[in-house]
mmCIF file of N, CA and C in Angstrom:
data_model
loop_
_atom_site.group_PDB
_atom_site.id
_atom_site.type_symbol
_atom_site.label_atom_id
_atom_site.label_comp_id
_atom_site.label_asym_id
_atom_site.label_seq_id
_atom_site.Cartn_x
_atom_site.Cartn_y
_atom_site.Cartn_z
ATOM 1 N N UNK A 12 135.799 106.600 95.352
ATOM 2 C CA UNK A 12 134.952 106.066 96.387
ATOM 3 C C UNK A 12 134.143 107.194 97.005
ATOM 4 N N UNK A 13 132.669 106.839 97.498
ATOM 5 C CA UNK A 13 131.860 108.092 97.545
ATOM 6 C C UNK A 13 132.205 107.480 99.731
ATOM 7 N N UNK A 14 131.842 108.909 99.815
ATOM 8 C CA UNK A 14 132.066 108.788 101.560
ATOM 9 C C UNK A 14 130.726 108.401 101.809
ATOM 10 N N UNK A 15 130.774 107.885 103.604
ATOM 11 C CA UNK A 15 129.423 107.408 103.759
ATOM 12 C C UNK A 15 128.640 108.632 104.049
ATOM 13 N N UNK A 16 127.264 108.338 104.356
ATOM 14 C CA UNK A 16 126.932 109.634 104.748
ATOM 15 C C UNK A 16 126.996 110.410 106.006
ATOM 16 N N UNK A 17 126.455 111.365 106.588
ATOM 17 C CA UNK A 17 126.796 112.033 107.534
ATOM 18 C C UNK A 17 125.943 111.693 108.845
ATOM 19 N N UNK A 18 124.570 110.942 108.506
ATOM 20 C CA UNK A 18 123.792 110.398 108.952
ATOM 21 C C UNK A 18 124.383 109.115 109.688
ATOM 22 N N UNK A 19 124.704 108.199 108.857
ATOM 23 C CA UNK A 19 125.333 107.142 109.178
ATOM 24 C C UNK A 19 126.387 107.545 109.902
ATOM 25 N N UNK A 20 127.100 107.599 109.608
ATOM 26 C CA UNK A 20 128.662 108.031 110.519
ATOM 27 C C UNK A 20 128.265 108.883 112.292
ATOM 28 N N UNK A 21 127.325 109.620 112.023
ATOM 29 C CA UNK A 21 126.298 110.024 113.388
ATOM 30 C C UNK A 21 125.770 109.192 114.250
ATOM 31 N N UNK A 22 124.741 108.112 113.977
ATOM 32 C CA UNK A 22 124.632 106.883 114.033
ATOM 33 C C UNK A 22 125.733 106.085 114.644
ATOM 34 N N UNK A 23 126.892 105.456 113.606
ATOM 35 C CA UNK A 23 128.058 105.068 114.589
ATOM 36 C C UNK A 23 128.543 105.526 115.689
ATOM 37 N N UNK A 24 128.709 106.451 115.380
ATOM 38 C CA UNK A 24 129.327 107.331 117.332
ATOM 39 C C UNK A 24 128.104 107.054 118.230
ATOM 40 N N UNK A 25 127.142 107.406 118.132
ATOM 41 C CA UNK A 25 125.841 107.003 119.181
ATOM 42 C C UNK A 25 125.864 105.930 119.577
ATOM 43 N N UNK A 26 126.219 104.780 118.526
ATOM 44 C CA UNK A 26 126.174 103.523 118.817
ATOM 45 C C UNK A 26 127.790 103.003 119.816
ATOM 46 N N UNK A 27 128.623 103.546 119.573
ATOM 47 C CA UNK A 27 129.915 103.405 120.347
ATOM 48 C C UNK A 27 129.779 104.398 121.151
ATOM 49 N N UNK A 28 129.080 105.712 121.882
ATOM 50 C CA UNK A 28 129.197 105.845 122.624
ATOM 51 C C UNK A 28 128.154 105.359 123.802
ATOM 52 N N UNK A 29 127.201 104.623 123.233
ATOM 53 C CA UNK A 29 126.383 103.815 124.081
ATOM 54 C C UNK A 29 126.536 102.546 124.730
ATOM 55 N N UNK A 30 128.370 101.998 123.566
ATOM 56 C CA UNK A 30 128.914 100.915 124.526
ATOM 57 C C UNK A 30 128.705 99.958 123.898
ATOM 58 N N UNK A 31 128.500 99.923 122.134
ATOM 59 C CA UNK A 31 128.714 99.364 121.442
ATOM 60 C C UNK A 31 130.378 99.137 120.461
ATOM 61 N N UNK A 32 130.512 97.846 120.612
ATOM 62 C CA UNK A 32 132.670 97.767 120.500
ATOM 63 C C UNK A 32 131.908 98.286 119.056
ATOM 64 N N UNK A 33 133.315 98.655 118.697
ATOM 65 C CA UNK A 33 133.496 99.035 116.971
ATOM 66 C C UNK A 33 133.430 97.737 116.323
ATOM 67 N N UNK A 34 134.133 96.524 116.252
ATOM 68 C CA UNK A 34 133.770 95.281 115.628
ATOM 69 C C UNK A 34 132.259 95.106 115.576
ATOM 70 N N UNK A 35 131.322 95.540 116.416
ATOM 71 C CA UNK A 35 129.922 95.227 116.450
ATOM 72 C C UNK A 35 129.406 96.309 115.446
ATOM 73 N N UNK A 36 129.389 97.484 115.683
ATOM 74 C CA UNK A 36 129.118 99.011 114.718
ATOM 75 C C UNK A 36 129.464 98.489 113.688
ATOM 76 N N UNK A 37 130.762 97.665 113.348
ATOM 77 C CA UNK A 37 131.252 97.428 111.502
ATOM 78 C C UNK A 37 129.989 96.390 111.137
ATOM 79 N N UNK A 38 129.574 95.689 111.924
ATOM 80 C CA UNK A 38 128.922 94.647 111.113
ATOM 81 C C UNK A 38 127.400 94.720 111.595
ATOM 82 N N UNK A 39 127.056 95.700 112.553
ATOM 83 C CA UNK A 39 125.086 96.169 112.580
ATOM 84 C C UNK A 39 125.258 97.060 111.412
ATOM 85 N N UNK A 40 126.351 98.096 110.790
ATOM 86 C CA UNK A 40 126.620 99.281 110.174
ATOM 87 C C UNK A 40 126.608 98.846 108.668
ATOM 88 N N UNK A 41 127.263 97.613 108.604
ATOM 89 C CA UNK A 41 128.020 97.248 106.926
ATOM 90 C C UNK A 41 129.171 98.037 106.694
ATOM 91 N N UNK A 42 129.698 98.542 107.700
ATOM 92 C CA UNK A 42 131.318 98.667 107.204
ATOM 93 C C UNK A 42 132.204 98.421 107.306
ATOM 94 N N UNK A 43 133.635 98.564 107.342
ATOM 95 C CA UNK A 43 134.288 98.092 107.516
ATOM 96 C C UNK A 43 134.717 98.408 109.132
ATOM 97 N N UNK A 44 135.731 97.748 110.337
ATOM 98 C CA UNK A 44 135.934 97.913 111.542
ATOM 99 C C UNK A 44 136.993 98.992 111.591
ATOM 100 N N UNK A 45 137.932 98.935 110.149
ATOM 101 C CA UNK A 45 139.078 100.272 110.527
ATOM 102 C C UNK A 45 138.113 101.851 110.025
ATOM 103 N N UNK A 46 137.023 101.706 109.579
ATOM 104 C CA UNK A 46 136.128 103.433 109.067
ATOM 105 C C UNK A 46 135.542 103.521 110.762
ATOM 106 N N UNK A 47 134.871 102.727 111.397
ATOM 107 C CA UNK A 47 134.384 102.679 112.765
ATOM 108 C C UNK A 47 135.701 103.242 113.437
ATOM 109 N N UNK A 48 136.597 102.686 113.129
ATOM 110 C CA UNK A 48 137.771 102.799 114.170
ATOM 111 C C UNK A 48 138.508 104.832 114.079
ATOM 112 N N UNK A 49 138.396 105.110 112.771
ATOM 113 C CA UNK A 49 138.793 106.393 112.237
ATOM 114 C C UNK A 49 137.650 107.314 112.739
ATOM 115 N N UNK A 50 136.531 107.124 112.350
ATOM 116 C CA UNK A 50 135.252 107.801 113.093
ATOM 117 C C UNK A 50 135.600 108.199 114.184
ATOM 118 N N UNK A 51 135.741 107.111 115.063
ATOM 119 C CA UNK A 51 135.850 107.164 116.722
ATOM 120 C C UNK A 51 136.822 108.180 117.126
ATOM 121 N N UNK A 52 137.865 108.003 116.320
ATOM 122 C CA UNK A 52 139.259 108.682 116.776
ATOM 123 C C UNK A 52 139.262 109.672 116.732
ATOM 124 N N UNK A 53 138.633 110.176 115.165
ATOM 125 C CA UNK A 53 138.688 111.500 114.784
ATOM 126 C C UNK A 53 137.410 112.774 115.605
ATOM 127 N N UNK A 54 136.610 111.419 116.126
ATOM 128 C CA UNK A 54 136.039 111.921 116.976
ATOM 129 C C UNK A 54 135.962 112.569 118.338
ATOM 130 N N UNK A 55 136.613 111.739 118.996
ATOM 131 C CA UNK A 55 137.485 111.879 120.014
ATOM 132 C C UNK A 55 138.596 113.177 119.942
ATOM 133 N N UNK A 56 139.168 112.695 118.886
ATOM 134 C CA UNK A 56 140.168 114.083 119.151
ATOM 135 C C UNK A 56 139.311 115.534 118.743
ATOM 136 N N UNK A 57 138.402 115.274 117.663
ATOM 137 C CA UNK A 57 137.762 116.934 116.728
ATOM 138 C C UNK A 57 136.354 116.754 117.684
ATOM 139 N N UNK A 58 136.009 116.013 118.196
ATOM 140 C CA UNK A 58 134.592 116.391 118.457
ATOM 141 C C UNK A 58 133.237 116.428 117.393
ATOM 142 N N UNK A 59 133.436 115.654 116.185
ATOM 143 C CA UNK A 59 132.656 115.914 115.317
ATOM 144 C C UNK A 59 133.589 114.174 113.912
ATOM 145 N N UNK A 60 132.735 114.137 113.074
ATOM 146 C CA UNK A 60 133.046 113.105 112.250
ATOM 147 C C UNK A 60 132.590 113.813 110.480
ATOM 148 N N UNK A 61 133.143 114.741 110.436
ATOM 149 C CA UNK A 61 132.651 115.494 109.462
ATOM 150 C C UNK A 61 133.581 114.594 108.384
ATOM 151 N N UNK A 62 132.930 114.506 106.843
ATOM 152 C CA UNK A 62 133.438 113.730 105.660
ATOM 153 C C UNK A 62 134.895 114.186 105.451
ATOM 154 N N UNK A 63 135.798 113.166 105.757
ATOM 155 C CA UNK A 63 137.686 114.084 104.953
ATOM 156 C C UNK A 63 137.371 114.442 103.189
ATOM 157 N N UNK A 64 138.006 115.327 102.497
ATOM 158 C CA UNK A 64 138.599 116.197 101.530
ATOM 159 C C UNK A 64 138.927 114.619 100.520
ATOM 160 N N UNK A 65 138.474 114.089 99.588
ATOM 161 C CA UNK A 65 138.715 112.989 98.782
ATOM 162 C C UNK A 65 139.056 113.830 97.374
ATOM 163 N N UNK A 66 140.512 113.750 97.421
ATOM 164 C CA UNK A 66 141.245 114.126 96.125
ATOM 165 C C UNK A 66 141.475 115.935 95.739
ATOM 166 N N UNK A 67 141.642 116.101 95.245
ATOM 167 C CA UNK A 67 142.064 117.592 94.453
ATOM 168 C C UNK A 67 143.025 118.594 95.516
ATOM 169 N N UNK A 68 144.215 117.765 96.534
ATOM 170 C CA UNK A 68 144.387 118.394 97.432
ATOM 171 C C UNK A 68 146.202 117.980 97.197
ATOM 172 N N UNK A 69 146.510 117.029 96.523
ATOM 173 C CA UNK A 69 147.755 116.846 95.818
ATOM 174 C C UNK A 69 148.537 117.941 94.269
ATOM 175 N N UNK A 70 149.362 117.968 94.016
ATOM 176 C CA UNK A 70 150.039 118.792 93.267
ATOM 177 C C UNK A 70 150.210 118.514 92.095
ATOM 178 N N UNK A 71 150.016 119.107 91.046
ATOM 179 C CA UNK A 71 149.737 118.862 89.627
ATOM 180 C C UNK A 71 150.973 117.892 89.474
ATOM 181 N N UNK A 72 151.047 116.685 88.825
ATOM 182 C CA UNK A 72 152.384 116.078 88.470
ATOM 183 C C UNK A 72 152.715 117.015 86.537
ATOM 184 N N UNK A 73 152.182 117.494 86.013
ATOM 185 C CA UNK A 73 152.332 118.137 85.384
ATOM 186 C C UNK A 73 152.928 119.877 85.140
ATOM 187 N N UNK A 74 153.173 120.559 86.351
ATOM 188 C CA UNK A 74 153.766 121.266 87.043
ATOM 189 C C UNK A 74 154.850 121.320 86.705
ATOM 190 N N UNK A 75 155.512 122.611 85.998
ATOM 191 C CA UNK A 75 156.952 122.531 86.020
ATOM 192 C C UNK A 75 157.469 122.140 84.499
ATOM 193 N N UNK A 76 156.101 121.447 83.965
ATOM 194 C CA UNK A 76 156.785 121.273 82.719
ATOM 195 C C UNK A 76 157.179 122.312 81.097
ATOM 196 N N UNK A 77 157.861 122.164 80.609
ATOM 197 C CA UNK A 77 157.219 123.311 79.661
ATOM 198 C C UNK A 77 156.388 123.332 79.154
ATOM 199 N N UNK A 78 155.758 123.970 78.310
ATOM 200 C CA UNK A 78 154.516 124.706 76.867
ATOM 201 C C UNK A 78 155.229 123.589 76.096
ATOM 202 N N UNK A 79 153.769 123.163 75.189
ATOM 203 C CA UNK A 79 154.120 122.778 74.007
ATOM 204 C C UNK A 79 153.729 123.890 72.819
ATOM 205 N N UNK A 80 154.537 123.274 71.687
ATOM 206 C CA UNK A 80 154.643 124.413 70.805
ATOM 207 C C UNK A 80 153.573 124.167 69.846
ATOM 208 N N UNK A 81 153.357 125.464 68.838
ATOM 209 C CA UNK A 81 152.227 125.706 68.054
ATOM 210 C C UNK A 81 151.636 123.962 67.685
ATOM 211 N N UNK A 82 152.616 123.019 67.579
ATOM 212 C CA UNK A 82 152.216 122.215 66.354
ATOM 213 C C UNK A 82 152.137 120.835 67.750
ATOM 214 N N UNK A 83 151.700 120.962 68.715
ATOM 215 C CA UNK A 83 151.662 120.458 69.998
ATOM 216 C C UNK A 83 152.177 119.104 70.475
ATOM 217 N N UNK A 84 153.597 119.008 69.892
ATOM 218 C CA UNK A 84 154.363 118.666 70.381
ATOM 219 C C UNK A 84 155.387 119.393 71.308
ATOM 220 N N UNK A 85 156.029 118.588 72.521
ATOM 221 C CA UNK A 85 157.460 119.148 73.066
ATOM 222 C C UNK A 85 158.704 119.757 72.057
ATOM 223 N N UNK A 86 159.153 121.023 72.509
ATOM 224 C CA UNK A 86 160.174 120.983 71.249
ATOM 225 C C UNK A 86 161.280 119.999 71.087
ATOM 226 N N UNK A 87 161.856 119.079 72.357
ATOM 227 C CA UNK A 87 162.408 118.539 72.345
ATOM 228 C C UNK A 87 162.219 117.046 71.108
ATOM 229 N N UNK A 88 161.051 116.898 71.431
ATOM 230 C CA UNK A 88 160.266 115.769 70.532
ATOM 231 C C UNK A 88 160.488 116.133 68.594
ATOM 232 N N UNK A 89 160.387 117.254 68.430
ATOM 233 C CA UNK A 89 160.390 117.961 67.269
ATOM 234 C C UNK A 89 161.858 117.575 66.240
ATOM 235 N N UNK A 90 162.891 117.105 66.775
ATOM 236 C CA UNK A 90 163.986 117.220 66.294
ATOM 237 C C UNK A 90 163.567 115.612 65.925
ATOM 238 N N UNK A 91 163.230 114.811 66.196
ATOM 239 C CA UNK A 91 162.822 113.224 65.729
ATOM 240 C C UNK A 91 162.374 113.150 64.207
ATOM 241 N N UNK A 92 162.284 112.347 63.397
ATOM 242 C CA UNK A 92 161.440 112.949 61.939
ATOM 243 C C UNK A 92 161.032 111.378 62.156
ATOM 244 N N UNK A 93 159.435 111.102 61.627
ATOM 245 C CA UNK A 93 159.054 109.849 61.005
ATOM 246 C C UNK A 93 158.855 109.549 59.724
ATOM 247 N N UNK A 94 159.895 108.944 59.546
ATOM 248 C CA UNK A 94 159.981 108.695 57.998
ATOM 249 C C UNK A 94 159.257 107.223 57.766
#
């Protein structure tokens, strides 16, 4: 999912801090009332509505595992034969 832009999301706060409810901002805006609602908050607390970090911030689930060998299988896998 692509974030909205920085423009827009600028826009929303102006519009809620001019005393527009967030249910109204979701639907002059086209978004949804809980992104209005996160805006606001994160606003409130940071002072700013800058885009959150979407993905590459979790831990390889591949991590930890071993090397596969020359013939790129697991060696464990290797002891199997398909006959």
């Amino acid at each position: 999912m692509k974030a909205y832009s920085k423009d827009l999301r600028e826009k929303i706060i102006r519009a809620l801090e001019s005393g527009m409810s967030q249910t109204q901002a979701s639907i002059a805006f086209g978004v949804c009332r809980m992104t209005v609602s996160g805006y606001w908050q994160r606003y409130k607390k940071e002072g700013q509505v800058y885009c959150k970090q979407i993905g590459g911030y979790g831990k390889s689930k591949l991590r930890g595992l071993k090397t596969r060998s020359s013939n790129g299988l697991r060696p464990s896998l290797n002891s199997h034969s398909s006959n």
